[in-house]
Amino acid sequence: FFHQTLTAVKNWFTLFGWSKGQNPISVPHSLRRDVCIVHMTVSQDKTSKQNVGKAMKTFCEMLFHLSGQSVTGIALSPALPLDPVERMLQLHWQHSTLLSLLKSQGAYLAHVMPEFLLEPEDYKKWIKVQTARKVSRLLLFFSCCDKQMFVLEDNVFETMSKRAWTDVLLQIYKVFVLRRVPSHSLTDSSSLEIIQNMPRIKSEPLSSNIYSPHERTILTWLNKHYEKNRKIVWKDCEKGEVPPMRWIVNFDRDLLDGLVLAAQVAAYCPYLIATHFVRMYTSPRTHEQFLHNCLILVNAMQAVGLAIGIKV
C-alpha cells in the first residue's frame, strides 16, 4: 500500500507540481539532493554554488507554484555555508521552517522531524552535534532543539526519510491543492430530493480529527454521485441487482469494491456504463469479485486517459 501511495505521489508531483512542465522526482533522493548537495571541494567555484542555488530554487518554486506564496525566511536562491556543520544546521532550520509553514496551513506532520528530511551524512552530523554538545553556539539556529532526539541506523533512517518526504508531499497536496476544491451548497430540487434521506457529512472544521473540511467536501461529492447514479449505472447489470444505498465516510474501506468510484466516473463519462460498468459485481463478497470490479474500473479509466500511475 505504501509503495502504491509513493508511486502515485511521485507521478502527480512529476506531472503537475511545477510551473514549467514536467520535472521527474524520486523520493527521497532527488528531493534531498535538490536542497542538500554541496560539492565540498577545496576550490569550490561559482558554478557549483549556482547549481546548488538553482536546485533549492526548484523546490521553493514548486511550493510557490502550488501555494502562491514563498516560504517566509527562505530565499528562492539560498547561499549555503561552506562549512559542513553550519550547512547542515541551516538546512535543518530551513526544513523546520517548511514544516512550520505546512502545519500553520493545517498539515498533519507532528511525526515528521526536520532531521528526517536531511541527507544521511547530514543526519549523522546532526546526531553528532546533538550528542556531543560541543557546538552549542550553533544550536541557536534550531527552533526545536529541545525535542526528543531519535538515533537511527542507516537502513532505518532511509525508510524513515522516505516516509517523511512522502508525508510532506501528501500534506503539501492537501493544504495547497485540495483546499481549492470549492464547497457549494446543493440548490437544485432534484439533488436535494435524492439525498434528503441520507446522513450528511458535516463540513465544520472541528467536526473531524481525521479529515479536513476539503476532504469532507469530497466525501459529500462521493455520496451525492453514488446515490444519484447507482440506479442508473446498474439498472441493467449482468452480475446482480442495483447496489443498495450506502453512507461513504472514508477513503479506504468504502471505496474497496470499486462501485463508488465507478459511479463518479459514470457521472462524467456515461458512455462507459454499457461498455464497462454493467459487468461489475453489485454485491461483491470475495476478493476475486473485488479485484474483478477494480480491474473493470481501471480499464474504464485507461479508456478515457485518467489512469495516471494506477495499478492493480
Short mmCIF file of C-alpha atoms in Angstrom, two decimals:
data_model
loop_
_atom_site.label_atom_id
_atom_site.label_comp_id
_atom_site.label_asym_id
_atom_site.label_seq_id
_atom_site.Cartn_x
_atom_site.Cartn_y
_atom_site.Cartn_z
CA PHE A 1 0.00 0.00 0.00
CA PHE A 2 2.79 2.42 0.91
CA HIS A 3 4.63 1.62 -2.33
CA GLN A 4 1.50 2.33 -4.38
CA THR A 5 0.93 5.57 -2.46
CA LEU A 6 4.53 6.61 -3.08
CA THR A 7 4.19 5.86 -6.80
CA ALA A 8 1.03 7.96 -7.05
CA VAL A 9 2.71 10.85 -5.20
CA LYS A 10 5.77 10.78 -7.46
CA ASN A 11 3.64 10.66 -10.59
CA TRP A 12 1.42 13.56 -9.55
CA PHE A 13 4.25 15.88 -8.48
CA THR A 14 6.28 14.95 -11.56
CA LEU A 15 3.39 15.93 -13.84
CA PHE A 16 1.68 18.79 -12.02
CA GLY A 17 3.97 20.09 -9.27
CA TRP A 18 5.99 22.52 -11.37
CA SER A 19 5.18 25.69 -13.25
CA LYS A 20 7.42 24.93 -16.24
CA GLY A 21 6.26 21.48 -17.25
CA GLN A 22 7.17 18.04 -16.02
CA ASN A 23 10.04 17.50 -13.62
CA PRO A 24 10.76 13.85 -12.69
CA ILE A 25 11.37 13.33 -8.98
CA SER A 26 12.36 10.43 -6.78
CA VAL A 27 11.51 10.16 -3.09
CA PRO A 28 13.51 10.90 -1.07
CA HIS A 29 16.69 11.03 -3.14
CA SER A 30 16.06 13.84 -5.62
CA LEU A 31 14.27 15.98 -3.02
CA ARG A 32 17.12 15.67 -0.55
CA ARG A 33 19.65 16.20 -3.30
CA ASP A 34 17.91 19.30 -4.63
CA VAL A 35 18.14 21.03 -1.28
CA CYS A 36 21.25 19.49 0.23
CA ILE A 37 24.02 18.80 -2.28
CA VAL A 38 27.10 20.95 -1.98
CA HIS A 39 30.31 19.92 -3.65
CA MET A 40 32.66 20.08 -0.69
CA THR A 41 35.87 20.63 -2.60
CA VAL A 42 38.84 22.74 -1.63
CA SER A 43 38.35 25.06 -4.60
CA GLN A 44 34.60 25.40 -4.84
CA ASP A 45 33.89 27.61 -7.81
CA LYS A 46 30.93 29.89 -8.51
CA THR A 47 29.36 27.39 -10.88
CA SER A 48 28.94 24.86 -8.07
CA LYS A 49 27.33 27.47 -5.85
CA GLN A 50 24.95 28.49 -8.63
CA ASN A 51 23.97 24.85 -9.19
CA VAL A 52 23.12 24.46 -5.50
CA GLY A 53 21.08 27.65 -5.55
CA LYS A 54 19.28 26.52 -8.68
CA ALA A 55 18.42 23.15 -7.09
CA MET A 56 16.98 24.72 -3.96
CA LYS A 57 15.14 27.28 -6.06
CA THR A 58 13.43 24.43 -7.89
CA PHE A 59 11.90 23.07 -4.67
CA CYS A 60 10.85 26.54 -3.50
CA GLU A 61 9.38 27.26 -6.92
CA MET A 62 7.28 24.13 -6.57
CA LEU A 63 5.90 25.42 -3.26
CA PHE A 64 5.28 28.85 -4.77
CA HIS A 65 3.59 27.30 -7.81
CA LEU A 66 1.23 25.21 -5.66
CA SER A 67 0.64 27.67 -2.81
CA GLY A 68 1.07 31.08 -4.42
CA GLN A 69 3.37 32.15 -1.59
CA SER A 70 7.06 31.89 -0.82
CA VAL A 71 8.37 30.19 2.30
CA THR A 72 8.94 33.00 4.80
CA GLY A 73 12.58 33.22 5.80
CA ILE A 74 13.92 31.09 2.94
CA ALA A 75 15.22 32.80 -0.18
CA LEU A 76 14.50 31.27 -3.56
CA SER A 77 18.26 31.01 -4.14
CA PRO A 78 19.75 30.41 -0.69
CA ALA A 79 23.50 30.60 -0.21
CA LEU A 80 24.51 27.60 1.88
CA PRO A 81 27.59 27.86 4.12
CA LEU A 82 30.73 26.05 3.01
CA ASP A 83 31.33 24.64 6.49
CA PRO A 84 29.57 21.23 6.53
CA VAL A 85 28.24 21.61 10.08
CA GLU A 86 26.92 25.13 9.51
CA ARG A 87 25.44 23.99 6.20
CA MET A 88 23.68 21.11 7.97
CA LEU A 89 22.36 23.47 10.64
CA GLN A 90 20.98 25.89 8.06
CA LEU A 91 19.31 23.07 6.14
CA HIS A 92 17.77 21.79 9.36
CA TRP A 93 16.44 25.28 10.08
CA GLN A 94 15.03 25.53 6.54
CA HIS A 95 13.25 22.19 6.94
CA SER A 96 11.90 23.34 10.32
CA THR A 97 10.57 26.49 8.65
CA LEU A 98 8.93 24.44 5.90
CA LEU A 99 7.24 22.12 8.42
CA SER A 100 6.05 25.11 10.46
CA LEU A 101 4.53 26.69 7.35
CA LEU A 102 2.68 23.50 6.43
CA LYS A 103 1.42 22.98 9.99
CA SER A 104 0.14 26.55 10.08
CA GLN A 105 -1.90 25.73 6.96
CA GLY A 106 -3.46 22.66 8.58
CA ALA A 107 -0.97 19.90 7.69
CA TYR A 108 -0.69 16.87 9.99
CA LEU A 109 3.08 16.48 10.37
CA ALA A 110 3.68 16.14 14.12
CA HIS A 111 5.53 12.85 13.48
CA VAL A 112 7.99 14.37 10.96
CA MET A 113 11.21 15.78 12.43
CA PRO A 114 13.32 18.20 10.34
CA GLU A 115 16.34 15.90 10.62
CA PHE A 116 14.42 13.15 8.80
CA LEU A 117 14.48 15.37 5.69
CA LEU A 118 18.27 15.66 5.66
CA GLU A 119 20.76 13.68 3.61
CA PRO A 120 22.13 10.63 5.51
CA GLU A 121 25.53 12.23 6.03
CA ASP A 122 23.94 15.44 7.31
CA TYR A 123 21.75 13.38 9.63
CA LYS A 124 24.88 11.81 11.12
CA LYS A 125 26.33 15.28 11.63
CA TRP A 126 23.11 16.31 13.34
CA ILE A 127 23.31 13.34 15.73
CA LYS A 128 26.97 14.08 16.44
CA VAL A 129 26.28 17.72 17.19
CA GLN A 130 23.33 16.91 19.41
CA THR A 131 25.21 14.19 21.27
CA ALA A 132 28.50 15.94 21.80
CA ARG A 133 27.05 19.35 22.67
CA LYS A 134 30.40 20.84 21.65
CA VAL A 135 28.95 23.32 19.20
CA SER A 136 26.18 24.75 21.39
CA ARG A 137 26.51 28.18 19.82
CA LEU A 138 25.36 26.73 16.51
CA LEU A 139 22.28 25.22 18.13
CA LEU A 140 20.78 28.71 18.22
CA PHE A 141 19.80 28.08 14.61
CA PHE A 142 17.31 25.44 15.76
CA SER A 143 13.76 26.08 16.74
CA CYS A 144 13.21 22.54 18.06
CA CYS A 145 16.44 21.70 19.88
CA ASP A 146 14.51 20.66 22.97
CA LYS A 147 12.60 17.89 21.20
CA GLN A 148 13.39 14.22 21.59
CA MET A 149 16.30 13.00 19.50
CA PHE A 150 16.00 9.77 17.54
CA VAL A 151 19.23 7.92 16.72
CA LEU A 152 18.50 5.68 13.74
CA GLU A 153 20.62 3.11 11.94
CA ASP A 154 21.37 3.79 8.27
CA ASN A 155 18.73 1.47 6.82
CA VAL A 156 16.10 2.62 9.33
CA PHE A 157 16.88 6.26 8.55
CA GLU A 158 16.39 5.67 4.82
CA THR A 159 12.98 4.14 5.48
CA MET A 160 12.04 6.96 7.83
CA SER A 161 13.28 9.62 5.41
CA LYS A 162 11.29 8.15 2.53
CA ARG A 163 8.16 8.08 4.66
CA ALA A 164 8.77 11.62 5.94
CA TRP A 165 9.22 13.12 2.46
CA THR A 166 6.16 11.21 1.19
CA ASP A 167 4.04 12.57 4.04
CA VAL A 168 5.37 16.10 3.41
CA LEU A 169 4.35 15.88 -0.25
CA LEU A 170 0.94 14.47 0.65
CA GLN A 171 0.35 17.30 3.10
CA ILE A 172 1.56 19.86 0.56
CA TYR A 173 -1.07 18.47 -1.79
CA LYS A 174 -3.72 18.58 0.92
CA VAL A 175 -3.16 22.13 2.14
CA PHE A 176 -2.25 23.82 -1.16
CA VAL A 177 -4.13 21.85 -3.84
CA LEU A 178 -7.07 20.13 -2.18
CA ARG A 179 -8.18 23.33 -0.47
CA ARG A 180 -9.01 24.75 -3.90
CA VAL A 181 -11.94 22.33 -4.08
CA PRO A 182 -14.97 24.63 -3.81
CA SER A 183 -17.70 23.93 -1.32
CA HIS A 184 -21.07 24.66 -2.93
CA SER A 185 -24.44 24.02 -1.34
CA LEU A 186 -26.90 21.86 -3.24
CA THR A 187 -29.58 24.18 -4.52
CA ASP A 188 -31.39 22.26 -7.24
CA SER A 189 -34.50 20.44 -6.04
CA SER A 190 -33.65 17.16 -7.78
CA SER A 191 -30.32 16.83 -5.99
CA LEU A 192 -31.89 17.74 -2.66
CA GLU A 193 -34.60 15.12 -3.13
CA ILE A 194 -32.07 12.42 -3.98
CA ILE A 195 -30.01 12.78 -0.83
CA GLN A 196 -32.62 14.12 1.62
CA ASN A 197 -32.78 10.77 3.45
CA MET A 198 -29.02 10.30 3.60
CA PRO A 199 -26.87 11.21 6.63
CA ARG A 200 -24.85 14.33 5.94
CA ILE A 201 -21.09 14.82 6.13
CA LYS A 202 -20.51 17.76 8.47
CA SER A 203 -18.31 20.47 6.98
CA GLU A 204 -17.44 22.27 10.21
CA PRO A 205 -13.63 22.45 10.72
CA LEU A 206 -13.77 20.76 14.14
CA SER A 207 -16.25 18.03 13.25
CA SER A 208 -13.48 15.53 12.42
CA ASN A 209 -9.97 14.95 13.72
CA ILE A 210 -9.11 12.84 10.67
CA TYR A 211 -10.38 14.65 7.58
CA SER A 212 -10.06 18.31 6.69
CA PRO A 213 -13.11 20.32 5.51
CA HIS A 214 -11.94 19.93 1.90
CA GLU A 215 -11.62 16.16 2.28
CA ARG A 216 -15.12 16.07 3.74
CA THR A 217 -16.30 18.06 0.73
CA ILE A 218 -15.02 15.23 -1.46
CA LEU A 219 -16.82 12.67 0.73
CA THR A 220 -20.03 14.67 0.22
CA TRP A 221 -19.36 14.66 -3.53
CA LEU A 222 -18.84 10.87 -3.47
CA ASN A 223 -22.10 10.33 -1.58
CA LYS A 224 -24.06 12.59 -3.91
CA HIS A 225 -22.93 10.97 -7.15
CA TYR A 226 -23.14 7.41 -5.85
CA GLU A 227 -26.72 7.84 -4.65
CA LYS A 228 -27.70 9.74 -7.79
CA ASN A 229 -26.16 7.26 -10.24
CA ARG A 230 -26.33 3.78 -8.68
CA LYS A 231 -29.80 3.10 -10.12
CA ILE A 232 -28.74 4.47 -13.50
CA VAL A 233 -25.39 2.73 -13.85
CA TRP A 234 -26.50 -0.73 -12.73
CA LYS A 235 -30.16 -0.87 -13.77
CA ASP A 236 -29.19 -3.43 -16.44
CA CYS A 237 -26.23 -5.00 -14.66
CA GLU A 238 -25.16 -8.53 -15.54
CA LYS A 239 -23.95 -9.69 -12.12
CA GLY A 240 -26.62 -8.69 -9.61
CA GLU A 241 -29.23 -6.14 -8.69
CA VAL A 242 -28.87 -2.41 -8.19
CA PRO A 243 -26.44 -1.89 -5.27
CA PRO A 244 -28.05 -0.62 -2.06
CA MET A 245 -27.78 2.85 -0.60
CA ARG A 246 -24.66 3.39 1.48
CA TRP A 247 -23.05 6.17 3.51
CA ILE A 248 -19.49 6.86 2.37
CA VAL A 249 -17.44 8.14 5.29
CA ASN A 250 -13.83 7.19 4.47
CA PHE A 251 -11.43 6.83 1.56
CA ASP A 252 -10.31 3.24 2.09
CA ARG A 253 -12.91 0.66 3.09
CA ASP A 254 -15.86 2.38 1.42
CA LEU A 255 -14.05 2.50 -1.93
CA LEU A 256 -12.64 -1.04 -1.94
CA ASP A 257 -15.28 -2.63 -4.17
CA GLY A 258 -14.92 -0.06 -6.97
CA LEU A 259 -18.63 0.74 -7.12
CA VAL A 260 -18.42 4.22 -5.58
CA LEU A 261 -15.60 5.32 -7.87
CA ALA A 262 -17.35 3.80 -10.87
CA ALA A 263 -20.43 5.88 -10.07
CA GLN A 264 -18.28 9.02 -10.05
CA VAL A 265 -16.67 8.21 -13.41
CA ALA A 266 -20.07 7.34 -14.89
CA ALA A 267 -21.41 10.75 -13.85
CA TYR A 268 -18.96 12.40 -16.25
CA CYS A 269 -18.46 9.58 -18.80
CA PRO A 270 -21.88 7.85 -19.08
CA TYR A 271 -20.81 6.10 -22.29
CA LEU A 272 -18.62 3.81 -20.14
CA ILE A 273 -21.68 2.27 -18.48
CA ALA A 274 -22.61 -0.06 -21.32
CA THR A 275 -19.03 -0.97 -22.22
CA HIS A 276 -17.60 -1.46 -18.72
CA PHE A 277 -19.64 -0.86 -15.58
CA VAL A 278 -22.60 -3.19 -16.33
CA ARG A 279 -20.15 -6.10 -15.92
CA MET A 280 -19.33 -5.25 -12.29
CA TYR A 281 -20.50 -7.23 -9.27
CA THR A 282 -23.00 -5.05 -7.42
CA SER A 283 -22.75 -7.05 -4.16
CA PRO A 284 -19.16 -8.33 -4.17
CA ARG A 285 -18.21 -10.64 -1.32
CA THR A 286 -14.95 -12.34 -2.31
CA HIS A 287 -11.52 -10.95 -3.01
CA GLU A 288 -11.84 -12.16 -6.59
CA GLN A 289 -15.04 -10.19 -7.10
CA PHE A 290 -13.46 -7.07 -5.59
CA LEU A 291 -10.50 -7.48 -7.94
CA HIS A 292 -12.83 -8.03 -10.90
CA ASN A 293 -14.61 -4.74 -10.19
CA CYS A 294 -11.36 -2.82 -9.73
CA LEU A 295 -9.91 -4.19 -12.97
CA ILE A 296 -13.01 -3.01 -14.84
CA LEU A 297 -12.72 0.40 -13.19
CA VAL A 298 -9.03 0.71 -14.13
CA ASN A 299 -9.76 -0.34 -17.72
CA ALA A 300 -12.51 2.28 -17.91
CA MET A 301 -10.20 5.00 -16.60
CA GLN A 302 -7.50 3.94 -19.04
CA ALA A 303 -10.04 4.15 -21.87
CA VAL A 304 -10.54 7.86 -21.16
CA GLY A 305 -6.94 8.62 -20.24
CA LEU A 306 -7.46 9.03 -16.48
CA ALA A 307 -5.31 6.17 -15.19
CA ILE A 308 -2.17 8.14 -14.28
CA GLY A 309 0.04 5.64 -12.49
CA ILE A 310 -2.90 3.42 -11.49
CA LYS A 311 -2.05 -0.25 -11.00
CA VAL A 312 -3.96 -3.16 -9.51
#
